[in-house]
Coordinates of C-alpha atoms in Angstrom, one line a residue:
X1 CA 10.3 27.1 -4.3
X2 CA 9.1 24.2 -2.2
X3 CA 11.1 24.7 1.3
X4 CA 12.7 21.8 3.2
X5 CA 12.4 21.7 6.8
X6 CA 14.6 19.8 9.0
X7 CA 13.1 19.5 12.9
X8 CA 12.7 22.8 14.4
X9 CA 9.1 22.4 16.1
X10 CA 8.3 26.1 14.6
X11 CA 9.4 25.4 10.9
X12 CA 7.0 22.4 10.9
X13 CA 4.0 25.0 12.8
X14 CA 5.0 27.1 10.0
X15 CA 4.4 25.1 7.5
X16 CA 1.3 23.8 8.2
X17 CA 0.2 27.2 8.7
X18 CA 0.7 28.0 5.4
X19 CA -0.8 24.7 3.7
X20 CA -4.0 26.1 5.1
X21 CA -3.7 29.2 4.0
X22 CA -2.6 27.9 0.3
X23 CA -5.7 25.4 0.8
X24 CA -7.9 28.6 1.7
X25 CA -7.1 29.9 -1.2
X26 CA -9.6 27.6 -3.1
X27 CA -7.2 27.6 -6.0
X28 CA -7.1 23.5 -5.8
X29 CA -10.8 22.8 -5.7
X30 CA -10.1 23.6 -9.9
X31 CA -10.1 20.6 -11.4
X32 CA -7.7 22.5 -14.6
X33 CA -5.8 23.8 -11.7
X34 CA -4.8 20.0 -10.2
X35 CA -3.8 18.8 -14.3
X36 CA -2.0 21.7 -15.3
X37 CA 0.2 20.3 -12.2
X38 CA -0.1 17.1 -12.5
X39 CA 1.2 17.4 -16.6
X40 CA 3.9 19.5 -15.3
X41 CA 4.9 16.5 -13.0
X42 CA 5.4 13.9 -15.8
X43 CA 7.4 16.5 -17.7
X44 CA 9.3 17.0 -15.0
X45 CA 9.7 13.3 -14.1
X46 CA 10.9 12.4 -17.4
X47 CA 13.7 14.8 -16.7
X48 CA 14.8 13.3 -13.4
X49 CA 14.4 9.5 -15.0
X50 CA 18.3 8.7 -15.1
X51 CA 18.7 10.6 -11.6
X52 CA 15.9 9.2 -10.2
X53 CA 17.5 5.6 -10.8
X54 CA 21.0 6.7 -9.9
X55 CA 20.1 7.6 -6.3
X56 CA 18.4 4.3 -5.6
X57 CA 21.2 2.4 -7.2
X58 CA 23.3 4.7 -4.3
X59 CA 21.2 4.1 -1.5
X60 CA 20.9 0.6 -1.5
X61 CA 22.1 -0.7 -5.1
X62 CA 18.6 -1.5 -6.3
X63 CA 19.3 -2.7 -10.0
X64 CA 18.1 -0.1 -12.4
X65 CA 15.7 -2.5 -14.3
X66 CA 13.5 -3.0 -10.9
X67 CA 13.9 1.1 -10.4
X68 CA 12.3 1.2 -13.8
X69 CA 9.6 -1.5 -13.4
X70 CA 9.0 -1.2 -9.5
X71 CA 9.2 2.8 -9.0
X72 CA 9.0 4.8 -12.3
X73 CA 7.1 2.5 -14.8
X74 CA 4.4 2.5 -11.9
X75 CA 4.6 6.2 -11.0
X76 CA 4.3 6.9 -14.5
X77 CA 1.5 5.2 -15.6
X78 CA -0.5 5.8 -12.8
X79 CA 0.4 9.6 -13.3
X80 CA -1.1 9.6 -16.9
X81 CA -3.9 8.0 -15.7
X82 CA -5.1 10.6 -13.7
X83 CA -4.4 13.2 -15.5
X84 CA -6.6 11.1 -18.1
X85 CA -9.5 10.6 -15.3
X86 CA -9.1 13.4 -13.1
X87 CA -11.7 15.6 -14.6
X88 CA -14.7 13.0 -15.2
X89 CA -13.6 11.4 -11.6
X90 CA -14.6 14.6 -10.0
X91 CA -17.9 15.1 -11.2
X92 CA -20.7 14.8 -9.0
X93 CA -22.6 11.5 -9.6
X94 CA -26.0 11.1 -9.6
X95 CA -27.3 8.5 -7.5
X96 CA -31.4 7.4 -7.2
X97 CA -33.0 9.5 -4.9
X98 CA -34.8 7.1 -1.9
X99 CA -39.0 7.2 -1.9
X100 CA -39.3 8.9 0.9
X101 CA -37.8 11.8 -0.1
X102 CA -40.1 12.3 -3.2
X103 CA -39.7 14.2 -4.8
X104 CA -35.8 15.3 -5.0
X105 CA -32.5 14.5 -6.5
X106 CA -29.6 13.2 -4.7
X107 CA -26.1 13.3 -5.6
X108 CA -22.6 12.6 -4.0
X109 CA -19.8 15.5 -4.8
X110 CA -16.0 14.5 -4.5
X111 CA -14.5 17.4 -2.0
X112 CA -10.9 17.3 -1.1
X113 CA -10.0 16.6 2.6
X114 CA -7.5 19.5 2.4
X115 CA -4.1 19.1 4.3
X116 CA -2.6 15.8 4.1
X117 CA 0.2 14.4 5.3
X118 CA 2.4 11.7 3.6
X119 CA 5.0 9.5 5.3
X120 CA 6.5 7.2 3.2
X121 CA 8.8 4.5 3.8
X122 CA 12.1 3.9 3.0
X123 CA 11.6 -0.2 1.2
X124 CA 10.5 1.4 -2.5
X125 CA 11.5 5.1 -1.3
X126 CA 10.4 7.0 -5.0
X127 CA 7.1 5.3 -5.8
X128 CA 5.6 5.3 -2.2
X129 CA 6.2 8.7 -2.2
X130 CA 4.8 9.5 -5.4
X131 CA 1.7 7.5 -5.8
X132 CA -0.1 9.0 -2.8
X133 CA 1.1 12.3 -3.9
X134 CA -0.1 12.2 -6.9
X135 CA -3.5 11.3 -6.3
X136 CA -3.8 13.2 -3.6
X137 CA -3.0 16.6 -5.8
X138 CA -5.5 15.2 -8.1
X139 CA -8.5 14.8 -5.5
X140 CA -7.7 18.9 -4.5
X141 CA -5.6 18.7 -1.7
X142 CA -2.6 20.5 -0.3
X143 CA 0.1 17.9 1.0
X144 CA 2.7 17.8 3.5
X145 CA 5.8 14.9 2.2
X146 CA 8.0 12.8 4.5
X147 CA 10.2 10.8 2.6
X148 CA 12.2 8.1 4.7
X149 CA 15.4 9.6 6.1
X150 CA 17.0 5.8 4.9
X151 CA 17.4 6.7 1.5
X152 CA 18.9 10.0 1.6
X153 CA 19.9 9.8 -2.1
X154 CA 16.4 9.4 -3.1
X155 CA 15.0 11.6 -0.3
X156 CA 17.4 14.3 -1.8
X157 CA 16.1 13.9 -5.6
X158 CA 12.1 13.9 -4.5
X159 CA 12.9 17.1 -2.9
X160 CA 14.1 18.6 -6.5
X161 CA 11.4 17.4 -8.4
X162 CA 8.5 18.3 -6.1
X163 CA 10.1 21.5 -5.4
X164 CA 10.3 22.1 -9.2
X165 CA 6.9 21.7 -10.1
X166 CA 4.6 22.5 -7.0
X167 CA 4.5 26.4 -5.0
X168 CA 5.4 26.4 -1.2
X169 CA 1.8 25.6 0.8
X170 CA 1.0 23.4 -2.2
X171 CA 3.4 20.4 -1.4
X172 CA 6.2 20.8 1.2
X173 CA 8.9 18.2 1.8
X174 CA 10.3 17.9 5.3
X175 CA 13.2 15.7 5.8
X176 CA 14.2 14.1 8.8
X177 CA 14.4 11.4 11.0
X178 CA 11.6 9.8 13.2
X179 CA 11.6 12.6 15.9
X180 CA 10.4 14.8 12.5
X181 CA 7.7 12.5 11.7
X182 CA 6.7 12.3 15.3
X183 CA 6.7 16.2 15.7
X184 CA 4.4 16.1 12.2
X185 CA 2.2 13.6 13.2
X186 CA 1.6 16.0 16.6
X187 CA -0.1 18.8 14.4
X188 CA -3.8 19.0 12.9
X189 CA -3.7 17.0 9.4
X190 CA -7.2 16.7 7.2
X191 CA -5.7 13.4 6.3
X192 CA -3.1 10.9 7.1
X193 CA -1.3 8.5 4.6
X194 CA 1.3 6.0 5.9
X195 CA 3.2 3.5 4.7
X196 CA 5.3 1.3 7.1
X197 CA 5.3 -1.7 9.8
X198 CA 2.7 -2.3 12.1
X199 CA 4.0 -1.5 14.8
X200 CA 4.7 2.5 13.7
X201 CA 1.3 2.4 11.8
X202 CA -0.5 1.7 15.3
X203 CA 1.6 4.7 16.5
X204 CA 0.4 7.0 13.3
X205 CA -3.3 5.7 14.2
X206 CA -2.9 7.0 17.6
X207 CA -1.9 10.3 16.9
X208 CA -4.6 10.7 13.9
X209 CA -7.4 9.6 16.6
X210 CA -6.6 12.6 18.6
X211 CA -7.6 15.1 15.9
X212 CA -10.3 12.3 14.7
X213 CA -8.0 12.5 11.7
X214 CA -8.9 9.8 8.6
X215 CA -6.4 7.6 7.8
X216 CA -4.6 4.9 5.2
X217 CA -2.4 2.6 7.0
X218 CA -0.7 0.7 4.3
X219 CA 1.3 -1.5 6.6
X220 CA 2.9 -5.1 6.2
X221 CA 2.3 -8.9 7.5
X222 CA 3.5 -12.9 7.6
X223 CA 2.6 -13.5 4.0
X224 CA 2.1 -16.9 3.4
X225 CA 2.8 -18.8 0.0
X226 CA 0.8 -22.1 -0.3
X227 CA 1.9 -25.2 -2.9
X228 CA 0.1 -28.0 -3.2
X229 CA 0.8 -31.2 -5.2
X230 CA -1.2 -30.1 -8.6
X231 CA 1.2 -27.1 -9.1
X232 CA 3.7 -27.0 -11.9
X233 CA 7.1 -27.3 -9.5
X234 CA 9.5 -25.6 -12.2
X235 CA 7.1 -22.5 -12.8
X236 CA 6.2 -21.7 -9.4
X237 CA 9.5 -22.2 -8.1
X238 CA 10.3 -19.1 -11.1
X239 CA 7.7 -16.7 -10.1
X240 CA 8.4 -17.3 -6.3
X241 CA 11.9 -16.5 -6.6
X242 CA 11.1 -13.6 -8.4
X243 CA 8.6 -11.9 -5.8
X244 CA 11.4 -12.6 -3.2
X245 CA 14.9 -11.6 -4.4
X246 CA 13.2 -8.6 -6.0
X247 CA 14.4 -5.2 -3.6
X248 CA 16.4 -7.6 -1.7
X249 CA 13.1 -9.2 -0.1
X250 CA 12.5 -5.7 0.9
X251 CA 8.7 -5.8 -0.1
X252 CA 5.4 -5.4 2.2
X253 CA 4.0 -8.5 0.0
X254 CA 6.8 -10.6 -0.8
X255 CA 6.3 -13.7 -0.2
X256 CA 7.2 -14.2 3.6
X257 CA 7.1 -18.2 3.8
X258 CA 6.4 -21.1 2.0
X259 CA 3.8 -23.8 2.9
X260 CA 4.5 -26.8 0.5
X261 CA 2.6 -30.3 0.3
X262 CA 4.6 -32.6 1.9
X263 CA 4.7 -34.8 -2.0
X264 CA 6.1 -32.0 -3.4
X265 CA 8.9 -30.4 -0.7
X266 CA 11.8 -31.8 -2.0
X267 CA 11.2 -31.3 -5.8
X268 CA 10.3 -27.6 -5.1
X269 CA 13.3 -27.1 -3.2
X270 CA 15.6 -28.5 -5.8
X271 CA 13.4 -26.4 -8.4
X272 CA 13.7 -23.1 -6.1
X273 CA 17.6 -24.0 -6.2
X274 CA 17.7 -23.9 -9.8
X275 CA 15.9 -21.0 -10.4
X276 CA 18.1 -19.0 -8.5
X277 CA 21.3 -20.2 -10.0
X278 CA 19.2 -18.8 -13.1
X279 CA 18.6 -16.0 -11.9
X280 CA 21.4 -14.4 -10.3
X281 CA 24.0 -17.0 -11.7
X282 CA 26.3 -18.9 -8.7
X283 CA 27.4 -15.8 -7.2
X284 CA 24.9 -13.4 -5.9
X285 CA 26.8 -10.8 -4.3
X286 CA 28.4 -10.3 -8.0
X287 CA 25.2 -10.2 -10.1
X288 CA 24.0 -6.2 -10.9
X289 CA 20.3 -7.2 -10.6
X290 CA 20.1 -8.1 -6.6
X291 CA 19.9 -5.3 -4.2
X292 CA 21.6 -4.6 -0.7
X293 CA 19.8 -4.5 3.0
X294 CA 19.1 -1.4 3.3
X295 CA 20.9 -0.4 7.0
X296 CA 23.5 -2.2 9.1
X297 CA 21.0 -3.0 11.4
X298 CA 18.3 -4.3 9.4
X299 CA 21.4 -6.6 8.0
X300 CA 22.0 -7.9 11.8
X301 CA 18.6 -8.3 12.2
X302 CA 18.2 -10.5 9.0
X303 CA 21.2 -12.2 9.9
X304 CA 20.3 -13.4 13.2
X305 CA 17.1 -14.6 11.6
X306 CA 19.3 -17.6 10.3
X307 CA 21.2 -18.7 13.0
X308 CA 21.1 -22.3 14.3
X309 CA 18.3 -22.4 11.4
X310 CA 19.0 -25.6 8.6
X311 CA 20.0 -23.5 5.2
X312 CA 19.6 -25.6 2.5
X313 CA 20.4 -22.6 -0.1
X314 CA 22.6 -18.9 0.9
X315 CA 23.4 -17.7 4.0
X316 CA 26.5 -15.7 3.0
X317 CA 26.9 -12.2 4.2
X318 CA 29.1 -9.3 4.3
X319 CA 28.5 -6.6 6.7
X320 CA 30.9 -4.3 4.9
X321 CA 27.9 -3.7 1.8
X322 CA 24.9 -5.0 3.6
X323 CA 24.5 -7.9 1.6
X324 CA 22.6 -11.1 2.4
X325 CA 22.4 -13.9 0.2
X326 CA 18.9 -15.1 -0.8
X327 CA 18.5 -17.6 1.9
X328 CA 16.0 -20.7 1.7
X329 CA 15.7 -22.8 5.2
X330 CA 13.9 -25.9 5.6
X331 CA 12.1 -25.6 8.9
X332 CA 10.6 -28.9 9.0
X333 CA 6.8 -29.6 9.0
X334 CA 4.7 -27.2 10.4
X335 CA 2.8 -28.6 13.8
X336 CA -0.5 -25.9 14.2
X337 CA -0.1 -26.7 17.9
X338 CA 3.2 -25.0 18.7
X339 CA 2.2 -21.2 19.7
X340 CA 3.6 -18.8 17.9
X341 CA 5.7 -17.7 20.6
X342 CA 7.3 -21.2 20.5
X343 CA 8.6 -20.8 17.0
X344 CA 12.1 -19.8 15.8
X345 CA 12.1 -15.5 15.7
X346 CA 12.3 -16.2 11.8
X347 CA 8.5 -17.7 11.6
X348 CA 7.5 -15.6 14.4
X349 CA 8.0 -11.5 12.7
X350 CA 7.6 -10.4 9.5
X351 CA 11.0 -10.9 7.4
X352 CA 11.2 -8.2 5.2
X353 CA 14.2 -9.8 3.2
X354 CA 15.6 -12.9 1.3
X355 CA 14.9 -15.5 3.7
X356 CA 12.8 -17.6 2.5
X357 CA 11.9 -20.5 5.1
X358 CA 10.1 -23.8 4.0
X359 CA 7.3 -25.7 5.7
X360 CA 5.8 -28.5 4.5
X361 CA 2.1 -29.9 5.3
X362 CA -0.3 -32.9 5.4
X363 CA -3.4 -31.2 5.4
X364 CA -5.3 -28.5 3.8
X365 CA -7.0 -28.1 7.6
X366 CA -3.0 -27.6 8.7
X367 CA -2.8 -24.8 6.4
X368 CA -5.3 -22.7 7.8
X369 CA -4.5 -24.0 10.7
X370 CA -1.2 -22.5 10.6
X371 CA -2.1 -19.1 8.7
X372 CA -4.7 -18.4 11.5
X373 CA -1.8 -18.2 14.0
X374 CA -1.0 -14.8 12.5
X375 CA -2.6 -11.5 12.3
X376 CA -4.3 -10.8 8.6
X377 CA -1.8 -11.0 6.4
X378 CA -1.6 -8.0 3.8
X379 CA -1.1 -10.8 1.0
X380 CA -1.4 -14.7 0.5
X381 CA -0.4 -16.5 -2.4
X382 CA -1.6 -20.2 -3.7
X383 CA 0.0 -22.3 -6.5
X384 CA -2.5 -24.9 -7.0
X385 CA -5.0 -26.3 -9.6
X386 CA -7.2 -27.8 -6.8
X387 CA -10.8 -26.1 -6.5
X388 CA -11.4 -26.8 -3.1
X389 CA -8.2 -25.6 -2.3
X390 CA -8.4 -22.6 -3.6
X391 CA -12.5 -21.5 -2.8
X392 CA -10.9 -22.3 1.3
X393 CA -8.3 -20.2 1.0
X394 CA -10.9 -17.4 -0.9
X395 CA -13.3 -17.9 1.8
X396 CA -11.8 -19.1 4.5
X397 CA -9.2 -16.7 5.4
X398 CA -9.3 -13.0 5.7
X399 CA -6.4 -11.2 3.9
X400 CA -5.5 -8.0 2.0
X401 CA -5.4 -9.2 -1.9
X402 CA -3.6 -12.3 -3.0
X403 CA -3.1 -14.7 -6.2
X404 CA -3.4 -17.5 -7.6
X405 CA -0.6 -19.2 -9.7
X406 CA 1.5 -15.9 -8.7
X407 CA 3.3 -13.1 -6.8
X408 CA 3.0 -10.0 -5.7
X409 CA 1.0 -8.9 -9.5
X410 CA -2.0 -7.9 -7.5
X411 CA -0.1 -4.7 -7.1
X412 CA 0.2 -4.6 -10.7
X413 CA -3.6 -4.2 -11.9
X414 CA -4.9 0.0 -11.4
X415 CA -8.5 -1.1 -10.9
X416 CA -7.8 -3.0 -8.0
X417 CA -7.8 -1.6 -4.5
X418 CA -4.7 -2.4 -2.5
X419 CA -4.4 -2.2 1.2
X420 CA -4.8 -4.5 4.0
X421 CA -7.2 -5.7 6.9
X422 CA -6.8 -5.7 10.6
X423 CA -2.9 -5.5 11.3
X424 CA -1.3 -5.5 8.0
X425 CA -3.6 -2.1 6.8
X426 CA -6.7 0.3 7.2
X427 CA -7.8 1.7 3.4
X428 CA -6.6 1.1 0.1
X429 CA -5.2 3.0 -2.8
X430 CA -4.5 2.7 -6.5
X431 CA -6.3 4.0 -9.8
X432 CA -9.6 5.7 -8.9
X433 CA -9.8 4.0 -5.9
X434 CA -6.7 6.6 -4.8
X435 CA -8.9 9.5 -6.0
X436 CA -11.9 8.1 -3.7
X437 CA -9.2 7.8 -1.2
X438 CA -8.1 11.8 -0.6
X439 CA -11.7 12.5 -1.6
X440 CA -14.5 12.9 1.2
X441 CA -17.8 12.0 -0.5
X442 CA -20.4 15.0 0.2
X443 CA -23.7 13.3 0.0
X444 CA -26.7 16.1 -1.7
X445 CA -30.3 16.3 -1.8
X446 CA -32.4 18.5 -4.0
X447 CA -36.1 18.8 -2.6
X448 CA -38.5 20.1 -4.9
X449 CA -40.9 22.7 -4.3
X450 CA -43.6 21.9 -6.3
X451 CA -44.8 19.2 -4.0
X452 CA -45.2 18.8 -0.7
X453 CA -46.5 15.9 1.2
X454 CA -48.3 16.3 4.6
X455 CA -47.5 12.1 5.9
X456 CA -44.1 13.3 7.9
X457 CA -45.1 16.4 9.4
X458 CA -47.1 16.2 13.0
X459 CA -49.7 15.1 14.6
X460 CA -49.1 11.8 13.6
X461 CA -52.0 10.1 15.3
X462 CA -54.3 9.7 11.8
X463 CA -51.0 8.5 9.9
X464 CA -49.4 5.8 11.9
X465 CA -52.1 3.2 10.2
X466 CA -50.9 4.7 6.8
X467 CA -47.0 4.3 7.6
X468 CA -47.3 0.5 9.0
X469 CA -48.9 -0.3 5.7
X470 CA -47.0 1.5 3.8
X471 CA -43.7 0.1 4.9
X472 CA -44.1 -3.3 3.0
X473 CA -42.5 -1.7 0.2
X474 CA -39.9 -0.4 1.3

């Protein structure tokens, strides 16, 4: 039975105590060992599929639909594909062995890290748990879970499930608040995984650089959404309203604002109008497929956002449920000038909701212009059929992953690595590149015997003529 700590300092010593030992063991360095664990997971999952759904539907009403596709649908298929890959993704790979060294083989061997910590947020509380689990278990290591002490519901089910199918010192849960993730994050981890803001992920980084501690920070930023005059108005406006209502808004690469052509702000705001109406019919707060904020205070926060702001769509709110309208304000056209401490709070911090302010531009110079203001976003997001447009926004601006015509379905593709750059994330995860992730890469040589050559050993006063005309093929 996998035990559940809450925040004595010397429950959490004891536990990490025992991952090492469990580590020691070398039971998880067996590639048979990890999938006979990772199969017992999906059967195990499967079990917990309506329970699974029920808790986030209690934690912050997420409809059951975007548990499905958002959470478990994810978790799943991710989960069969490593226990698909795990095996030929651990085999050493042979790489060309360099000139110098003839003659030899090299090869790189995938070698767990060994204790890992995982704190996970609270936004998509079951698959941000899971994912990085998962792989982790599959690259050989032990792990340590935090699940986010917001979502008690779904906290409560992970817990089950993970104690179901893994051995104490394998994976241990320890729930809590953020003095228990701040005791954890004191203790020696082989690795650290986080997913959160910025501003707790430069706290995480802090405390990993006093061990020297490898991290992934999967963090957040101001994602931008550009549309230009070429884009078709009524399709856009469907797939953007889609990236933003779904989890409330509550996403790390949700769309954070729009930057629309002025020729095409008023048709796109007319067509976003629409397509919400669509979507959640004329009442929100009544439709079963939009979520809640997920605290009081991230409601007040939210709230305030809009104050003295123009609201062109939303704006309702009721504290009693946490629920906040999806919100669209026209803020006007943007002016690269203004610092960014001059702008309303709502362009200045990253939303995190269903706000959805509007900008239009003159310029494609204005638009990176504008984006530069920020730190590196984790996502940006361009509806256009303009080539020039979109090769400056490729190579022009430094972001996390993005697309074109869309939202948010970079996250959707396996073979992609997602993470960000500079502020919004450090590493990235998903498919293999998750395996590579909890894996340190062991780098080999194999120097033969049968031949030895006498050019690198001393005196070197007869060979330095050699070397200098020998280097012109290297």
């Amino acid at each position: 039975m996998t035990t559940s700590f809450q925040n004595s300092p010397n429950d959490l010593q004891a536990i990490s105590a025992r991952q090492r030992l469990f580590f020691n063991k070398g039971l998880t360095r067996d590639v048979h060992y990890r999938i006979q664990h990772l199969k017992r997971l999906k059967d195990v999952l499967l079990r917990y599929e309506e329970e699974i759904c029920d808790a986030l539907h209690r934690d912050f009403r997420k409809p059951a639909y975007e548990t499905e596709l958002s959470e478990f649908l994810i978790v799943l298929l991710e989960l069969k594909s490593l226990i698909k890959n795990c095996k030929s993704w651990a085999k050493p790979r042979y790489v060309l062995p360099s000139l110098v060294n003839f003659p030899s083989l090299s090869k790189i061997y995938k070698e767990p890290f060994g204790n890992v910590l995982i704190i996970a947020p609270w936004n998509y509380p079951f698959q941000l748990v899971m994912a990085p689990l998962m792989s982790a278990i599959a690259a050989g290591n032990t792990a340590v879970v935090k699940p986010s002490e917001l979502t008690p519901n779904t906290a409560s089910v992970l817990e089950k499930i993970i104690t179901e199918v893994f051995e104490p010192g394998y994976v241990d849960v320890v729930q809590g608040d953020a003095g228990v993730a701040k005791a954890l994050l004191n203790l020696k981890w082989d690795y650290l995984f986080f997913t959160g803001s910025s501003r707790v992920g430069k706290i995480v980084y802090e405390a990993a650089a006093k061990h020297l501690t490898p991290v992934t920070l999967e963090l957040g930023g101001k994602n931008p959404c550009i549309v230009d005059e070429t884009a078709p108005l009524e399709l856009s406006a469907k797939r953007i309203v889609w990236g933003k209502i779904v989890n409330a808004g509550q996403t790390c690469i949700a769309p954070d604002y729009l930057l629309v052509s002025e020729n095409s702000k008023d048709q796109l705001l007319a067509a976003l109008k629409t397509e919400l109406q669509r979507a959640l019919g004329p009442a929100p707060k009544e439709s079963p497929d939009y979520a809640r904020i997920i605290n009081q205070s991230n409601f007040e926060r939210l709230k305030s956002l809009i104050e003295d702001q123009q609201v062109v769509y939303g704006g309702d709110a009721d504290a009693s449920e946490n629920y906040l309208a999806p919100t669209i304000l026209d803020m006007g056209v943007l002016d690269p000038k203004i610092p960014l401490s001059e702008l309303p709070e709502v362009l200045q911090q990253e939303i995190f909701g269903p706000i959805l302010p509007v900008l239009s531009y003159k310029t494609h110079q204005d638009i990176q212009d504008w984006i530069e203001k920020y730190d590196k976003p984790l996502a940006v997001y361009l509806f256009s059929k303009n080539k020039a447009l979109k090769n400056k926004v490729l190579n022009e601006l430094s972001f996390g992953g993005g697309v074109i015509n869309d939202v948010v379905s970079q996250f959707l593709n396996p073979r992609l690595p997602f993470g960000g750059v500079g502020n919004s994330g450090l590493g990235a995860y998903h498919g293999r590149h998750s395996f590579d992730t909890f894996s340190h890469q062991k780098s080999m040589v194999y120097k033969a015997t049968w031949l030895d050559l006498n050019i690198r050993y001393a005196p070197y006063s007869k060979k330095l003529k050699f070397l200098k005309r020998f280097k012109k093929y290297f």
